Amino acid sequence: MKIIANIFLTIGVCFASVGAAGFHNPADTGRIEKKSEGNPDTEPKAWPLFGCGMFIIAVGGFLTRSAKSVTVNSQDAQHEHPTATAVTETLNHICISVNSIDDARERLSRSELCHEIDTLLSGYFFDLVDLREDFLQMVGFSDYVKVWDGVATGERLLARVWSIATDGYHEEALKDLPVAREHIQRASDELRKLWPQSS
Amino acid sequence: MPPPTKQYRELTFSSIFLAVLVGLVLNAGICFAGLQIGFTIVGSTVAAVMGFGILRGLMRKGSILEVNIFQTVASAVNTVNAGVIFTVPVLFILGMSKDIDYTALILAATAGSLLGVVMIIPLRKQIIDYERLRFPEGTAVASILKSPGAGVQKAILLVVGIAIAATVSGLKHFPLDAPLLAGSLHLGKHLSFIPPGFSSVFAISLLSIGAGFLAGRPGLVVLYGTLLNYWILIPACLWLGWVPAKYRGYDLWFRETGVDSHKLSEAFVDAFSHFTSRNVGIGMILGGAVAGIILAAPALKSALGSLKKGAGGSGVREELPISVLNGGLLAGGVLMLLATKLSGGDHVSWGTALLVTVVGGVWLWVAGLVVAQTTGRTDWSPLSGLALIAIAIMMGIMGTGDEFIVPAVTIGAAICVATSMCADMMTDLKTGYLVGSRPIRQQIAQIATCWIGPAFSVAIVIVLWEAYAFGPDQAKILHDRAEQASVAENDPSIYDDFLMAGGSETSLPKGVPPLGAPQAGALQGAIRIVQSGDIALGKYLTGAALGLLTSILVSPGLGVMVGLSLYLPFEYMAVFGLGGIACVLLRRWKGARFTEDKGVPFAAGLIVGDAVVEVMYAVIKVSMSL
């Protein structure tokens, strides 16, 4: 259905754009006496094209929204949806990884710290970002923000730890690690409130 | 290896001071280039490379986050030139240079610079944290900053990308008198089955390919809009006869005895773009922007709430407090009010000036939001289109007589500067997000230095006008100046020297760079249209309805993106789209992670290499001309 919706939208925008181009002839504005110069009035033809295009876009938009809601409503409960499972598992992995890095911070060398954070950012965080749009569509903006705020701030602080450690300031870098942990934990807690059935 | 200094360096005096100097040099070079080619070149990438070289290379003590502050400041000082050169030159071209109040102009540009920064800061969370817009240039800059620790493979890919792009860009510009490579590939001239009216020019721009790659799938909307305009809309309108009168009767082949079909078709596409594509496109951008604001209302509310809370988990403040932003808003508003009254003189009352300031401020916020979205998705922004609307709105409030052009353009310049600052601030904050900067430090650095660029950019425009003139009639202006100087000083040799150097009413003398100021030329035409009252309202309104519907029904930002790409040049947008297609195909073939690990550094290198050579070329041209 998504493909059909996209076809409708593509065609609809084409028709509507051509129709829009027909308004306010002549196309080279600046000549006020347009009718007296024998320039044709193009708007009678432009209106049907534009209207037809807008109708096709509306159909395409309706089909797009239907395709999205079928995907979500076809499951009994939101938390059983594959996206929900993937988001929960990935965020859990992130939580566990950040906690273990923070717990081991006194033992990790600078290069080990950088390596662990790099692996996390290009691994589980990357996977979570890939699920972001589906997650947003599923839970709506308000709930999405409650979870994602912690994820985003945690990610930025981990990048900060990485940068400062890369520059050779190991002790300074460690200061933001517990803060990053807090934000990731907050995100995880919010997700648990959203889907209490999932673990 | 022990760290170079005891304290970790982030927001330092030396980085800010050096960045201001670099920013001013970039400002001058890009002002000049912008007046020549009609659009400005990315400054953040070059600033990041220079910061890297100066702080880490020469001074041996710059940190990743300090270099980020460096590029934030340098690009803040430089970026305002886009807002100035797209608007201010029109006053000179219209012969109104004697009516310009330069104090008002500088106040307006400074107001725009400050307002652009303070208005966009509250949107950081929504655009960067929640929407996660890509900001291709910001991502490229982050790749440079992180290169010391990114691993050998990523560093090699980055350097290879830089080398390839720099080489290609170098061949396009050097040697100066006979570059070895053309700037674009005109398929239609080599393949006879392609009609001249069917756009087939592709810019040799690795920067566009890199940016398209980083934009990825969302950037393909830009390709769709470009193909819609050039491959569907233009042929359809030609067939229907919905074209300027002198082009009616032609088909895509533009056959006429004794006339070069390709030149004729280029002139037609230019005219069509000005009178149809741009109007429909701007309408779509406006409709899409309104839809975006409606749909983003919950996000904006959340973002403002977060700003009021302020402190992060450790009690460290991450964003500037709302009281500072309100202070900046008030200061910017007062400056804009003063600029309006000063530039309008007796023609503009204090009441009208206040109305202009309030309406201008609202439009500035909407335009800033639009530009932040488009830059976030593609690195392109409809600055000139939004400035045009700003000036039309101002003239609508004050009046359309010639006496209102100077104040309208003055405030238009403020709004254009503000929107360019919005785009720059967001790009820099994206880089900061990726490298771990505290947003508040970048925000402090930007607010502290944003006032420096405007006055400098205005001064550069004045210097270039006095030295070389600019605009579509540059040669005639210089010819008339030489003639008048000869008479005024009773010295015929002044005029004789001008002619001896090859100058005439239609050709520039040797040594004078061509400064067509195409954006100012387009603005001149638009101002005359506003004055005549013959505004293509039908196109704007239908475009707006189209933008609104697509954004609400399909996805926020869709109307803005398609609208923008309707009137951007085919040769760059098509190549940008090829970069996006390459990204999608690579993801399908090798997976998302491979694309991110290998493709992103390489694409970032393409952007950096091309941008560095473009700016070097601009600076060399300025130096040779002075």
Coordinates of C-alpha atoms in Angstrom, one line a residue, chain B residues 286-573:
Chain B
L286 CA 5.6 29.1 3.0
G287 CA 2.8 26.6 3.1
G288 CA 5.2 23.9 4.3
A289 CA 6.6 26.3 7.0
V290 CA 3.1 27.0 8.4
A291 CA 2.4 23.3 8.5
G292 CA 5.7 22.7 10.2
I293 CA 5.0 25.2 12.9
I294 CA 1.5 23.7 13.5
L295 CA 3.0 20.2 13.7
A296 CA 6.0 21.2 15.7
A297 CA 4.0 23.0 18.4
P298 CA 4.3 20.2 20.9
A299 CA 8.0 19.9 20.3
L300 CA 8.5 23.6 20.6
K301 CA 6.6 23.6 23.9
S302 CA 8.7 20.8 25.2
A303 CA 11.9 22.5 24.0
L304 CA 11.0 25.8 25.7
G305 CA 10.1 23.9 28.9
S306 CA 13.5 22.2 28.8
L307 CA 15.2 25.6 28.4
K308 CA 13.4 26.9 31.5
K309 CA 14.6 23.9 33.5
G310 CA 18.1 24.5 32.2
A311 CA 20.4 22.4 34.3
G312 CA 21.4 18.9 33.3
G313 CA 21.7 15.9 35.5
S314 CA 24.9 17.1 37.2
G315 CA 23.5 20.5 37.9
V316 CA 25.6 21.9 35.1
R317 CA 23.7 24.3 32.8
E318 CA 23.6 22.9 29.3
E319 CA 21.7 25.8 27.5
L320 CA 21.7 29.5 27.9
P321 CA 18.9 30.6 30.3
I322 CA 15.7 32.0 28.8
S323 CA 16.4 35.3 30.5
V324 CA 19.5 35.8 28.4
L325 CA 17.7 34.9 25.3
N326 CA 14.9 37.3 26.2
G327 CA 17.5 40.0 26.8
G328 CA 19.0 39.3 23.3
L329 CA 15.5 39.5 21.8
L330 CA 14.9 42.8 23.4
A331 CA 18.3 44.2 22.4
G332 CA 17.8 43.0 18.8
G333 CA 14.3 44.4 18.7
V334 CA 15.5 47.9 19.8
L335 CA 18.3 47.9 17.2
M336 CA 15.9 46.9 14.5
L337 CA 13.4 49.6 15.6
L338 CA 16.2 52.2 15.5
A339 CA 17.4 51.0 12.1
T340 CA 13.9 51.2 10.6
K341 CA 13.4 54.7 11.8
L342 CA 16.9 55.9 10.8
S343 CA 16.7 54.4 7.3
G344 CA 13.2 55.6 6.7
G345 CA 13.7 59.1 8.0
D346 CA 10.7 61.4 7.8
H347 CA 8.9 58.9 5.6
V348 CA 8.5 56.3 8.4
S349 CA 6.8 57.2 11.7
W350 CA 7.7 55.6 15.0
G351 CA 4.5 53.7 14.9
T352 CA 5.2 52.3 11.5
A353 CA 8.7 51.5 12.5
L354 CA 7.4 49.5 15.5
L355 CA 4.9 47.6 13.3
V356 CA 7.7 46.8 10.9
T357 CA 9.9 45.6 13.8
V358 CA 7.2 43.3 15.2
V359 CA 6.1 41.9 11.8
G360 CA 9.7 41.6 10.7
G361 CA 10.5 39.8 13.9
V362 CA 7.7 37.2 13.4
W363 CA 8.8 36.7 9.8
L364 CA 12.4 36.4 10.9
W365 CA 11.4 33.5 13.3
V366 CA 9.4 31.7 10.6
A367 CA 12.1 32.1 8.1
G368 CA 14.7 31.0 10.6
L369 CA 12.7 27.8 11.2
V370 CA 12.4 27.1 7.5
V371 CA 16.1 27.6 6.9
A372 CA 17.1 25.5 9.9
Q373 CA 14.9 22.7 8.5
T374 CA 16.2 22.9 4.9
T375 CA 19.8 23.2 6.0
G376 CA 19.3 20.3 8.3
R377 CA 18.1 18.1 5.5
T378 CA 20.2 19.3 2.5
D379 CA 22.7 22.2 3.4
W380 CA 20.8 24.4 0.9
S381 CA 18.6 27.2 2.1
P382 CA 16.2 29.6 0.3
L383 CA 17.8 32.8 1.7
S384 CA 17.2 34.9 -1.3
G385 CA 13.6 33.8 -1.7
L386 CA 12.9 34.5 2.0
A387 CA 14.6 37.9 1.8
L388 CA 12.5 38.8 -1.2
I389 CA 9.3 38.0 0.7
A390 CA 10.6 40.0 3.7
I391 CA 11.2 43.1 1.5
A392 CA 7.8 42.6 -0.1
I393 CA 6.2 42.5 3.4
M394 CA 8.1 45.6 4.5
M395 CA 7.0 47.5 1.4
G396 CA 3.5 46.3 2.0
I397 CA 3.5 47.9 5.5
M398 CA 5.4 51.1 4.7
G399 CA 4.5 51.8 1.1
T400 CA 5.7 50.9 -2.3
G401 CA 7.1 54.3 -3.4
D402 CA 10.8 54.7 -4.1
E403 CA 11.2 56.5 -0.8
F404 CA 10.5 53.2 1.0
I405 CA 12.9 51.0 -0.8
V406 CA 15.9 51.9 1.4
P407 CA 14.2 51.1 4.7
A408 CA 12.6 48.0 3.3
V409 CA 15.9 46.6 2.0
T410 CA 17.6 47.6 5.3
I411 CA 15.2 45.5 7.3
G412 CA 15.3 42.9 4.6
A413 CA 19.0 42.7 5.1
A414 CA 18.5 42.2 8.9
I415 CA 16.1 39.4 8.2
C416 CA 18.4 37.8 5.6
V417 CA 21.4 38.0 8.0
A418 CA 19.3 36.5 10.8
T419 CA 18.2 33.5 8.7
S420 CA 21.8 32.9 7.6
M421 CA 22.8 33.0 11.3
C422 CA 20.0 30.5 12.2
A423 CA 21.3 28.0 9.6
D424 CA 24.9 28.5 10.8
M425 CA 24.1 28.2 14.5
M426 CA 22.2 25.0 14.0
T427 CA 25.0 23.5 11.8
D428 CA 27.5 24.3 14.5
L429 CA 25.3 22.9 17.3
K430 CA 25.0 19.7 15.3
T431 CA 28.7 19.4 15.1
G432 CA 28.8 20.2 18.8
Y433 CA 26.3 17.4 19.4
L434 CA 28.4 14.9 17.5
V435 CA 31.7 15.8 19.3
G436 CA 30.2 16.3 22.7
S437 CA 30.4 20.1 23.2
R438 CA 28.2 21.7 25.8
P439 CA 25.7 23.7 23.8
I440 CA 25.9 26.7 26.2
R441 CA 29.6 27.3 25.4
Q442 CA 28.9 27.4 21.7
Q443 CA 26.0 29.7 22.3
I444 CA 28.0 32.0 24.4
A445 CA 30.8 32.1 21.8
Q446 CA 28.4 32.8 19.0
I447 CA 26.5 35.6 20.8
A448 CA 29.8 37.2 21.9
T449 CA 31.1 37.5 18.4
C450 CA 28.0 37.6 16.1
W451 CA 28.1 41.5 16.0
I452 CA 31.6 41.6 14.3
G453 CA 30.7 40.2 10.9
P454 CA 27.8 42.6 9.9
A455 CA 29.8 45.8 9.9
F456 CA 32.7 44.2 8.1
S457 CA 30.5 42.7 5.4
V458 CA 28.8 46.1 4.7
A459 CA 32.3 47.7 4.5
I460 CA 33.4 45.0 2.0
V461 CA 30.3 45.7 -0.2
I462 CA 31.0 49.5 -0.1
V463 CA 34.7 48.9 -1.0
L464 CA 33.9 46.6 -3.9
W465 CA 31.2 49.1 -5.2
E466 CA 33.7 52.0 -5.1
A467 CA 36.5 50.0 -6.7
Y468 CA 34.7 47.9 -9.3
A469 CA 30.9 48.5 -9.1
F470 CA 28.7 45.5 -9.5
G471 CA 25.4 44.3 -11.0
P472 CA 24.1 43.5 -14.4
D473 CA 25.3 46.9 -15.8
Q474 CA 28.7 46.9 -14.1
A475 CA 30.5 47.8 -17.4
K476 CA 28.2 50.8 -18.1
I477 CA 28.5 52.1 -14.5
L478 CA 32.3 52.1 -14.8
H479 CA 32.1 53.6 -18.2
D480 CA 29.9 56.5 -16.9
R481 CA 32.1 57.0 -13.9
A482 CA 35.2 57.3 -16.1
E483 CA 33.4 59.7 -18.4
Q484 CA 32.1 61.9 -15.5
A485 CA 35.5 61.8 -13.7
S486 CA 37.2 63.0 -16.9
V487 CA 34.8 66.0 -17.1
A488 CA 34.8 66.8 -13.4
E489 CA 38.6 66.9 -13.3
N490 CA 39.1 68.3 -16.8
D491 CA 41.4 65.4 -17.5
P492 CA 40.5 63.4 -20.7
S493 CA 43.2 60.8 -20.0
I494 CA 41.0 59.2 -17.3
Y495 CA 38.4 58.3 -19.9
D496 CA 41.1 57.5 -22.5
D497 CA 42.8 55.1 -20.0
F498 CA 39.5 53.4 -19.4
L499 CA 39.0 52.8 -23.2
M500 CA 42.6 51.8 -23.7
A501 CA 42.2 49.1 -21.0
G502 CA 39.4 47.6 -23.2
G503 CA 36.5 49.2 -21.3
S504 CA 33.3 50.3 -22.9
E505 CA 29.6 50.5 -22.0
T506 CA 29.3 46.7 -22.4
S507 CA 32.7 45.3 -21.6
L508 CA 34.8 45.6 -18.5
P509 CA 38.4 47.0 -18.7
K510 CA 41.2 44.6 -18.1
G511 CA 41.9 43.8 -14.5
V512 CA 38.4 44.5 -13.3
P513 CA 36.7 41.3 -12.0
P514 CA 33.1 40.6 -13.2
L515 CA 30.8 41.1 -10.3
G516 CA 27.3 40.3 -11.7
A517 CA 25.6 40.3 -8.3
P518 CA 22.9 38.0 -9.7
Q519 CA 20.9 37.8 -6.5
A520 CA 20.8 41.6 -6.2
G521 CA 19.7 41.7 -9.9
A522 CA 16.9 39.3 -9.2
L523 CA 15.9 41.4 -6.1
Q524 CA 15.8 44.5 -8.3
G525 CA 13.3 42.9 -10.6
A526 CA 11.2 41.7 -7.7
I527 CA 11.1 45.2 -6.1
R528 CA 9.8 46.6 -9.4
I529 CA 7.2 43.9 -9.5
V530 CA 6.1 44.8 -5.9
Q531 CA 5.9 48.4 -6.9
S532 CA 3.8 47.7 -10.0
G533 CA 1.4 45.7 -7.9
D534 CA 1.5 42.8 -10.3
I535 CA 2.6 40.2 -7.8
A536 CA 1.9 36.6 -8.9
L537 CA -0.4 36.0 -6.0
G538 CA -2.1 33.1 -7.7
K539 CA 1.2 31.2 -7.9
Y540 CA 2.1 31.9 -4.3
L541 CA -1.3 30.9 -2.9
T542 CA -1.6 27.7 -4.9
G543 CA 2.0 26.8 -4.0
A544 CA 1.3 27.5 -0.4
A545 CA -1.8 25.2 -0.5
L546 CA 0.3 22.5 -2.1
G547 CA 3.1 22.8 0.5
L548 CA 0.6 22.8 3.4
L549 CA -1.3 19.8 2.2
T550 CA 1.8 17.6 1.5
S551 CA 3.4 18.6 4.8
I552 CA 0.4 17.8 6.9
L553 CA -0.7 14.6 5.1
V554 CA 2.7 13.1 4.3
S555 CA 5.6 14.4 6.4
P556 CA 6.6 17.8 8.0
G557 CA 9.2 19.5 5.9
L558 CA 8.1 17.8 2.6
G559 CA 6.5 21.0 1.3
V560 CA 9.5 23.1 2.2
M561 CA 12.0 20.7 0.5
V562 CA 10.1 20.3 -2.7
G563 CA 9.4 24.0 -2.8
L564 CA 13.1 24.8 -2.3
S565 CA 14.2 22.4 -5.0
L566 CA 11.8 23.8 -7.6
Y567 CA 14.0 26.8 -8.2
L568 CA 17.5 25.8 -7.2
P569 CA 19.9 25.3 -10.2
F570 CA 19.5 21.9 -11.9
E571 CA 23.2 21.4 -12.4
Y572 CA 23.8 21.3 -8.6
M573 CA 20.6 19.7 -7.4

